[in-house]
């Protein structure tokens, strides 16, 4: 079983996803914080509100009134925590706006991980979808799907598997992660295992 075959199978089943919907890289990064522990439609609402208040600029968001910011992101849950995290992230973006694009990925990743509320998945989502560098994002759906296929491991092990087996192609990584999430939502979460295109009665189909 090759990871590229799983990709082809998911692509055939679901079609192109074209993630991540956003007007700017910073908007992607904001979305990566807001999407923690909530549904995407709540994130969309908050992003729209932030846009209407002209807050989707790093410097402006970093200096935003905390009460106003909390109110605007309330619909995504954990709003106090998220408002604080957004301000920290915005401050990082405003300080490194000119240099972060050329930073070695491991340096950028290390720095992002030092920010409050930025774990592996959020850091890698920002690197891949906002900065456009080939870092494979692992999430709960990836672990679940690979687990069904007999591939277990922690974040680093699974990420290394993808990154060593696939070409370091940003578009491929983006599409692949999007397909995994979509498949997870449509099939795994709804327990549609009898319709699974990857497995049938425990037998791997690819
Ligand atoms: S649909 Fe079911 S069998 Fe298929 S990957 Fe998801 S959880 Fe596993």
Short mmCIF file of C-alpha atoms and ligand atoms in Angstrom, two decimals:
data_model
loop_
_atom_site.label_atom_id
_atom_site.label_comp_id
_atom_site.label_asym_id
_atom_site.label_seq_id
_atom_site.Cartn_x
_atom_site.Cartn_y
_atom_site.Cartn_z
CA UNK A 1 0.00 0.00 0.00
CA UNK A 2 1.46 3.34 -1.06
CA UNK A 3 0.35 6.69 0.34
CA UNK A 4 0.02 8.05 -3.18
CA UNK A 5 -2.52 5.29 -3.94
CA UNK A 6 -4.58 6.31 -0.91
CA UNK A 7 -4.46 9.88 -2.20
CA UNK A 8 -5.64 8.82 -5.66
CA UNK A 9 -8.46 6.83 -4.13
CA UNK A 10 -9.62 9.73 -1.96
CA UNK A 11 -9.35 12.14 -4.86
CA UNK A 12 -11.40 9.83 -7.05
CA UNK A 13 -14.06 9.50 -4.34
CA UNK A 14 -14.30 13.17 -3.36
CA UNK A 15 -12.79 15.33 -6.11
CA UNK A 16 -10.52 18.34 -5.59
CA UNK A 17 -11.05 20.26 -2.36
CA UNK A 18 -8.96 23.37 -3.14
CA UNK A 19 -8.21 24.30 0.46
CA UNK A 20 -7.75 26.70 2.25
CA UNK A 21 -10.39 29.32 1.45
CA UNK A 22 -8.87 32.69 2.46
CA UNK A 23 -7.94 36.07 0.98
CA UNK A 24 -4.48 36.34 2.58
CA UNK A 25 -1.88 34.10 4.28
CA UNK A 26 -2.57 35.89 7.57
CA UNK A 27 -6.26 35.04 7.27
CA UNK A 28 -5.22 31.37 6.91
CA UNK A 29 -3.14 31.63 10.08
CA UNK A 30 -6.01 33.26 11.97
CA UNK A 31 -8.30 30.47 10.76
CA UNK A 32 -5.81 27.87 12.00
CA UNK A 33 -6.16 29.23 15.55
CA UNK A 34 -9.91 29.75 15.38
CA UNK A 35 -10.64 26.28 14.03
CA UNK A 36 -9.29 24.62 17.17
CA UNK A 37 -12.13 22.65 18.79
CA UNK A 38 -14.93 24.08 16.70
CA UNK A 39 -16.72 23.69 13.38
CA UNK A 40 -15.56 25.54 10.29
CA UNK A 41 -18.83 27.48 9.90
CA UNK A 42 -18.13 29.17 13.27
CA UNK A 43 -14.67 30.11 12.00
CA UNK A 44 -16.18 31.60 8.84
CA UNK A 45 -18.51 33.75 10.94
CA UNK A 46 -15.69 35.02 13.12
CA UNK A 47 -13.42 35.72 10.11
CA UNK A 48 -16.21 37.69 8.46
CA UNK A 49 -16.68 39.76 11.62
CA UNK A 50 -12.94 40.35 11.94
CA UNK A 51 -12.90 41.48 8.29
CA UNK A 52 -15.81 43.83 8.82
CA UNK A 53 -13.89 45.41 11.70
CA UNK A 54 -10.76 45.63 9.50
CA UNK A 55 -8.83 43.49 11.96
CA UNK A 56 -7.30 40.97 9.57
CA UNK A 57 -3.96 42.76 9.41
CA UNK A 58 -1.18 41.54 11.72
CA UNK A 59 -0.28 44.94 13.22
CA UNK A 60 -3.88 45.99 13.67
CA UNK A 61 -4.95 42.70 15.22
CA UNK A 62 -1.94 42.67 17.56
CA UNK A 63 -3.00 46.06 18.90
CA UNK A 64 -6.75 45.37 18.93
CA UNK A 65 -8.87 45.93 22.01
CA UNK A 66 -9.07 42.57 23.78
CA UNK A 67 -12.74 42.93 24.79
CA UNK A 68 -13.78 43.68 21.20
CA UNK A 69 -11.67 40.81 19.88
CA UNK A 70 -13.13 38.36 22.39
CA UNK A 71 -16.63 39.38 21.34
CA UNK A 72 -15.83 38.89 17.65
CA UNK A 73 -14.43 35.38 18.10
CA UNK A 74 -16.92 34.27 20.75
CA UNK A 75 -18.80 32.07 18.27
CA UNK A 76 -15.74 29.79 17.94
CA UNK A 77 -15.64 28.91 21.67
CA UNK A 78 -12.76 29.32 24.14
CA UNK A 79 -12.91 32.96 23.05
CA UNK A 80 -10.69 34.47 25.78
CA UNK A 81 -7.96 31.97 25.07
CA UNK A 82 -8.34 32.35 21.30
CA UNK A 83 -8.32 36.16 21.45
CA UNK A 84 -5.05 36.03 23.40
CA UNK A 85 -3.58 33.49 20.99
CA UNK A 86 -4.60 35.57 17.98
CA UNK A 87 -2.91 38.64 19.39
CA UNK A 88 0.31 36.68 19.98
CA UNK A 89 0.21 35.22 16.48
CA UNK A 90 -0.54 38.64 14.96
CA UNK A 91 2.37 40.12 16.85
CA UNK A 92 4.65 37.36 15.51
CA UNK A 93 3.43 37.94 11.94
CA UNK A 94 3.91 41.71 12.21
CA UNK A 95 7.47 41.27 13.52
CA UNK A 96 8.46 38.68 10.90
CA UNK A 97 6.29 39.61 7.95
CA UNK A 98 9.25 40.34 5.68
CA UNK A 99 11.42 37.40 6.70
CA UNK A 100 9.20 34.44 7.50
CA UNK A 101 8.74 33.46 3.85
CA UNK A 102 12.47 32.81 3.47
CA UNK A 103 13.05 31.20 6.85
CA UNK A 104 14.12 27.54 6.87
CA UNK A 105 10.98 25.52 7.63
CA UNK A 106 12.42 23.95 10.77
CA UNK A 107 13.27 27.39 12.21
CA UNK A 108 9.84 28.79 11.38
CA UNK A 109 8.19 25.70 12.84
CA UNK A 110 10.21 25.94 16.05
CA UNK A 111 9.29 29.60 16.47
CA UNK A 112 5.60 29.02 15.77
CA UNK A 113 5.55 26.18 18.30
CA UNK A 114 6.83 28.59 20.94
CA UNK A 115 3.68 30.70 20.57
CA UNK A 116 0.86 30.14 23.04
CA UNK A 117 -1.72 27.71 21.66
CA UNK A 118 0.27 26.67 18.59
CA UNK A 119 0.82 22.91 18.57
CA UNK A 120 2.08 20.65 15.80
CA UNK A 121 -1.14 20.64 13.77
CA UNK A 122 -1.65 24.41 13.94
CA UNK A 123 2.01 25.18 13.18
CA UNK A 124 2.06 22.83 10.21
CA UNK A 125 -1.26 24.15 8.90
CA UNK A 126 0.19 27.66 8.95
CA UNK A 127 3.43 26.53 7.28
CA UNK A 128 1.63 24.59 4.56
CA UNK A 129 -1.46 26.67 3.83
CA UNK A 130 -0.30 30.20 4.77
CA UNK A 131 3.42 30.19 4.04
CA UNK A 132 3.24 27.61 1.24
CA UNK A 133 6.05 25.29 2.37
CA UNK A 134 5.79 21.48 2.15
CA UNK A 135 4.95 20.34 5.70
CA UNK A 136 2.44 17.52 5.96
CA UNK A 137 -0.36 18.17 8.47
CA UNK A 138 -1.44 15.29 10.68
CA UNK A 139 -4.80 15.47 12.42
CA UNK A 140 -7.19 13.11 14.18
CA UNK A 141 -8.70 11.99 10.86
CA UNK A 142 -5.27 11.13 9.47
CA UNK A 143 -4.53 9.02 12.54
CA UNK A 144 -7.90 7.31 12.30
CA UNK A 145 -7.69 6.50 8.61
CA UNK A 146 -4.09 5.34 8.75
CA UNK A 147 -4.90 3.35 11.89
CA UNK A 148 -7.60 1.49 9.94
CA UNK A 149 -4.96 0.69 7.34
CA UNK A 150 -2.61 -0.65 9.99
CA UNK A 151 -0.31 2.38 10.16
CA UNK A 152 0.04 3.70 13.69
CA UNK A 153 2.43 6.16 15.25
CA UNK A 154 2.73 9.53 16.90
CA UNK A 155 2.54 12.86 15.08
CA UNK A 156 6.22 12.91 14.09
CA UNK A 157 6.29 9.30 12.88
CA UNK A 158 3.20 9.69 10.70
CA UNK A 159 4.41 13.03 9.35
CA UNK A 160 7.79 11.55 8.46
CA UNK A 161 6.07 8.71 6.64
CA UNK A 162 4.16 11.14 4.41
CA UNK A 163 7.13 13.43 3.91
CA UNK A 164 9.54 10.64 3.06
CA UNK A 165 7.18 8.79 0.73
CA UNK A 166 5.65 11.70 -1.19
CA UNK A 167 7.28 14.33 -3.35
CA UNK A 168 7.64 17.58 -1.35
CA UNK A 169 4.89 19.16 -3.39
CA UNK A 170 2.94 21.91 -1.62
CA UNK A 171 -0.19 21.46 -3.76
CA UNK A 172 -0.16 17.71 -3.20
CA UNK A 173 0.25 18.11 0.57
CA UNK A 174 -2.56 20.70 0.67
CA UNK A 175 -4.95 18.60 -1.36
CA UNK A 176 -4.10 15.38 0.45
CA UNK A 177 -4.74 16.78 3.92
CA UNK A 178 -7.97 18.42 2.73
CA UNK A 179 -9.14 15.10 1.27
CA UNK A 180 -8.37 13.28 4.51
CA UNK A 181 -10.40 15.78 6.55
CA UNK A 182 -13.29 15.68 4.11
CA UNK A 183 -13.25 11.90 4.02
CA UNK A 184 -13.06 11.76 7.81
CA UNK A 185 -16.10 14.01 8.12
CA UNK A 186 -18.15 12.28 5.43
CA UNK A 187 -17.28 8.66 6.16
CA UNK A 188 -15.38 7.98 9.39
CA UNK A 189 -17.37 10.28 11.69
CA UNK A 190 -20.65 9.05 10.26
CA UNK A 191 -19.55 5.42 10.63
CA UNK A 192 -20.02 4.80 6.91
CA UNK A 193 -17.42 2.04 7.01
CA UNK A 194 -19.50 -0.22 4.76
CA UNK A 195 -19.02 2.40 1.99
CA UNK A 196 -15.32 2.92 2.70
CA UNK A 197 -13.24 3.18 -0.48
CA UNK A 198 -10.08 2.20 1.40
CA UNK A 199 -11.25 -0.80 3.38
CA UNK A 200 -13.93 -3.43 3.09
CA UNK A 201 -14.59 -5.87 5.92
CA UNK A 202 -11.09 -5.22 7.21
CA UNK A 203 -9.56 -5.91 3.78
CA UNK A 204 -7.48 -3.10 2.31
CA UNK A 205 -8.79 -2.20 -1.14
CA UNK A 206 -5.78 -0.28 -2.46
S1 LIG B 1 -14.73 4.88 6.81
FE1 LIG B 1 -14.45 3.46 8.52
S2 LIG B 1 -13.07 1.85 7.73
FE2 LIG B 1 -12.92 3.61 6.35
S3 LIG B 1 -11.15 4.76 7.09
FE3 LIG B 1 -12.99 5.64 8.04
S4 LIG B 1 -13.21 4.62 10.02
FE4 LIG B 1 -11.79 3.40 8.77
#
